[in-house]
Amino acid sequence: ADHELARLTCFIDSNGSADEATWRRLAPLTDGAMIDLKCFDPDIHQRMTGQSNEPVLRSIELLHSMGLLYEVRLLLIPGVNDDPALLARTGEWLAGVDPGMRVKVIGFRRHGARPHEPELAESTHDHRVVAAQALQVADFDIGIGQLARTDTVEEIARVIGRVHFPLMDLGFDGRGFVGPPVFAVIAG
């Protein structure tokens, strides 16, 4: 092992659709995972991504049980997945996994997303604050951020400065956020 790299951490940023075998293979190589949960409601998640949210929910539970769940990121799209009752149900489910879970509410940005009719609205800071308040059914460590997607692996490497583990499919197909399991393994 390279002693200079021993001080670095290695986290996986994923859409959570990997199966258990994949997570178990990655476990010895990572310090934790950040999982995107587009929506707790299965129908809305299906409409947003074209995929079931079951693999994502299973990944959250599994990674928590393995001690590798660093945070869950909720992508907030005004008028799509921001209903206060839905957010409260989401918070209740997450609290059932871990009442002290780190949760980040991330506002949707159009950059890099598929065209949509009608056009999807971007989330404002105030909108994300209201959503975070709706999630507070447990003692979560809630952060509020803005999702910024870049279009190329080279740009990601430039932004973070160092890629320590090969970047697998990042899902930047120019059409949107969905696709096969997304892993951006970043050392920092």
CSV table of N, CA and C in Angstrom, one decimal, residues 69-128:
chain,number,residue,atom,x,y,z
A,69,LEU,N,-22.7,4.0,5.4
A,69,LEU,CA,-23.6,5.1,4.9
A,69,LEU,C,-23.1,6.4,5.4
A,70,TYR,N,-22.5,7.2,4.6
A,70,TYR,CA,-22.1,8.5,5.0
A,70,TYR,C,-23.2,9.5,5.1
A,71,GLU,N,-24.0,9.6,4.0
A,71,GLU,CA,-25.2,10.5,3.9
A,71,GLU,C,-26.1,10.0,2.8
A,72,VAL,N,-27.4,10.5,3.0
A,72,VAL,CA,-28.4,10.3,2.0
A,72,VAL,C,-28.7,11.7,1.5
A,73,ARG,N,-28.7,11.8,0.1
A,73,ARG,CA,-29.0,13.1,-0.5
A,73,ARG,C,-30.3,13.0,-1.2
A,74,LEU,N,-31.2,14.0,-0.8
A,74,LEU,CA,-32.5,14.1,-1.4
A,74,LEU,C,-32.5,15.2,-2.4
A,75,LEU,N,-32.7,14.9,-3.7
A,75,LEU,CA,-32.8,15.8,-4.8
A,75,LEU,C,-34.2,16.4,-4.8
A,76,LEU,N,-34.3,17.7,-4.6
A,76,LEU,CA,-35.6,18.4,-4.4
A,76,LEU,C,-35.9,19.1,-5.7
A,77,ILE,N,-37.1,18.8,-6.3
A,77,ILE,CA,-37.6,19.4,-7.5
A,77,ILE,C,-39.0,20.0,-7.2
A,78,PRO,N,-39.1,21.3,-7.2
A,78,PRO,CA,-40.3,22.0,-6.9
A,78,PRO,C,-41.5,21.4,-7.7
A,79,GLY,N,-42.6,21.1,-7.0
A,79,GLY,CA,-43.8,20.6,-7.7
A,79,GLY,C,-43.7,19.1,-8.1
A,80,VAL,N,-42.6,18.5,-7.9
A,80,VAL,CA,-42.4,17.1,-8.2
A,80,VAL,C,-42.4,16.2,-7.0
A,81,ASN,N,-41.4,16.4,-6.1
A,81,ASN,CA,-41.2,15.6,-5.0
A,81,ASN,C,-41.0,16.4,-3.7
A,82,ASP,N,-41.7,17.5,-3.6
A,82,ASP,CA,-41.5,18.4,-2.5
A,82,ASP,C,-42.7,18.5,-1.6
A,83,ASP,N,-43.7,17.6,-1.7
A,83,ASP,CA,-44.9,17.7,-0.9
A,83,ASP,C,-44.5,17.5,0.6
A,84,PRO,N,-44.9,18.4,1.5
A,84,PRO,CA,-44.5,18.2,2.9
A,84,PRO,C,-44.9,16.9,3.5
A,85,ALA,N,-46.1,16.3,3.1
A,85,ALA,CA,-46.4,15.0,3.7
A,85,ALA,C,-45.5,13.9,3.2
A,86,LEU,N,-45.1,14.0,1.9
A,86,LEU,CA,-44.2,13.1,1.3
A,86,LEU,C,-42.8,13.2,2.0
A,87,LEU,N,-42.4,14.4,2.2
A,87,LEU,CA,-41.1,14.6,2.9
A,87,LEU,C,-41.1,14.1,4.3
A,88,ALA,N,-42.3,14.3,5.0
A,88,ALA,CA,-42.4,13.7,6.4
A,88,ALA,C,-42.3,12.2,6.4
A,89,ARG,N,-43.0,11.5,5.4
A,89,ARG,CA,-42.9,10.1,5.3
A,89,ARG,C,-41.4,9.7,5.0
A,90,THR,N,-40.8,10.4,4.1
A,90,THR,CA,-39.4,10.1,3.8
A,90,THR,C,-38.5,10.2,5.1
A,91,GLY,N,-38.7,11.3,5.8
A,91,GLY,CA,-38.0,11.5,7.1
A,91,GLY,C,-38.3,10.3,8.1
A,92,GLU,N,-39.5,9.9,8.1
A,92,GLU,CA,-39.9,8.8,9.1
A,92,GLU,C,-39.2,7.5,8.6
A,93,TRP,N,-39.1,7.2,7.3
A,93,TRP,CA,-38.5,6.0,6.9
A,93,TRP,C,-37.0,6.1,7.2
A,94,LEU,N,-36.4,7.2,6.8
A,94,LEU,CA,-34.9,7.4,7.1
A,94,LEU,C,-34.6,7.3,8.6
A,95,ALA,N,-35.5,7.8,9.4
A,95,ALA,CA,-35.3,7.8,10.9
A,95,ALA,C,-35.4,6.3,11.3
A,96,GLY,N,-36.2,5.5,10.7
A,96,GLY,CA,-36.3,4.1,11.0
A,96,GLY,C,-35.0,3.4,10.7
A,97,VAL,N,-34.3,3.8,9.7
A,97,VAL,CA,-33.0,3.2,9.4
A,97,VAL,C,-32.0,3.7,10.4
A,98,ASP,N,-31.9,5.0,10.7
A,98,ASP,CA,-31.0,5.6,11.6
A,98,ASP,C,-31.5,7.0,12.0
A,99,PRO,N,-31.9,7.2,13.2
A,99,PRO,CA,-32.4,8.5,13.6
A,99,PRO,C,-31.4,9.6,13.6
A,100,GLY,N,-30.1,9.3,13.6
A,100,GLY,CA,-29.1,10.3,13.5
A,100,GLY,C,-28.4,10.4,12.2
A,101,MET,N,-29.1,9.9,11.1
A,101,MET,CA,-28.6,9.9,9.8
A,101,MET,C,-28.2,11.3,9.3
A,102,ARG,N,-27.2,11.3,8.5
A,102,ARG,CA,-26.8,12.6,7.8
A,102,ARG,C,-27.6,12.7,6.6
A,103,VAL,N,-28.4,13.7,6.4
A,103,VAL,CA,-29.3,13.9,5.2
A,103,VAL,C,-28.9,15.2,4.6
A,104,LYS,N,-28.8,15.3,3.3
A,104,LYS,CA,-28.5,16.5,2.6
A,104,LYS,C,-29.7,16.8,1.6
A,105,VAL,N,-30.3,17.9,1.7
A,105,VAL,CA,-31.3,18.3,0.8
A,105,VAL,C,-30.7,19.1,-0.3
A,106,ILE,N,-30.7,18.6,-1.6
A,106,ILE,CA,-30.0,19.2,-2.7
A,106,ILE,C,-31.1,19.8,-3.7
A,107,GLY,N,-30.9,21.0,-4.1
A,107,GLY,CA,-31.8,21.6,-5.0
A,107,GLY,C,-31.5,21.2,-6.5
A,108,PHE,N,-32.6,20.9,-7.2
A,108,PHE,CA,-32.4,20.6,-8.6
A,108,PHE,C,-31.9,21.8,-9.4
A,109,ARG,N,-31.0,21.5,-10.4
A,109,ARG,CA,-30.6,22.5,-11.3
A,109,ARG,C,-30.7,21.9,-12.7
A,110,ARG,N,-31.1,22.7,-13.7
A,110,ARG,CA,-31.4,22.2,-15.0
A,110,ARG,C,-30.2,21.8,-15.8
A,111,HIS,N,-29.0,22.3,-15.4
A,111,HIS,CA,-27.8,22.0,-16.1
A,111,HIS,C,-27.5,20.5,-16.1
A,112,GLY,N,-27.4,19.9,-17.3
A,112,GLY,CA,-27.1,18.5,-17.4
A,112,GLY,C,-28.3,17.6,-17.3
A,113,ALA,N,-29.5,18.2,-17.1
A,113,ALA,CA,-30.7,17.3,-17.0
A,113,ALA,C,-31.4,17.2,-18.3
A,114,ARG,N,-32.1,16.1,-18.5
A,114,ARG,CA,-32.9,15.9,-19.7
A,114,ARG,C,-33.9,17.0,-19.9
A,115,PRO,N,-34.2,17.4,-21.1
A,115,PRO,CA,-35.3,18.4,-21.4
A,115,PRO,C,-36.6,17.8,-20.9
A,116,HIS,N,-37.4,18.6,-20.3
A,116,HIS,CA,-38.7,18.1,-19.7
A,116,HIS,C,-39.8,19.1,-20.0
A,117,GLU,N,-40.9,18.6,-20.4
A,117,GLU,CA,-42.1,19.4,-20.6
A,117,GLU,C,-43.1,19.1,-19.6
A,118,PRO,N,-43.6,20.1,-18.8
A,118,PRO,CA,-43.1,21.4,-18.8
A,118,PRO,C,-41.7,21.5,-18.1
A,119,GLU,N,-41.0,22.5,-18.4
A,119,GLU,CA,-39.7,22.7,-17.8
A,119,GLU,C,-39.7,22.6,-16.3
A,120,LEU,N,-38.7,21.9,-15.7
A,120,LEU,CA,-38.7,21.7,-14.3
A,120,LEU,C,-38.1,23.0,-13.7
A,121,ALA,N,-38.7,23.3,-12.5
A,121,ALA,CA,-38.2,24.5,-11.8
A,121,ALA,C,-37.0,24.2,-11.0
A,122,GLU,N,-36.1,25.1,-10.8
A,122,GLU,CA,-34.9,25.0,-9.9
A,122,GLU,C,-35.4,25.3,-8.5
A,123,SER,N,-34.8,24.7,-7.6
A,123,SER,CA,-35.1,24.9,-6.2
A,123,SER,C,-34.3,26.1,-5.6
A,124,THR,N,-35.0,26.9,-4.9
A,124,THR,CA,-34.4,28.0,-4.2
A,124,THR,C,-33.9,27.6,-2.8
A,125,HIS,N,-33.0,28.4,-2.3
A,125,HIS,CA,-32.5,28.2,-0.9
A,125,HIS,C,-33.7,28.1,0.1
A,126,ASP,N,-34.6,29.0,0.0
A,126,ASP,CA,-35.8,29.0,0.9
A,126,ASP,C,-36.6,27.7,0.8
A,127,HIS,N,-36.7,27.3,-0.5
A,127,HIS,CA,-37.5,26.1,-0.8
A,127,HIS,C,-36.8,24.9,-0.1
A,128,ARG,N,-35.5,24.8,-0.2
A,128,ARG,CA,-34.7,23.7,0.5
A,128,ARG,C,-34.8,23.8,2.0
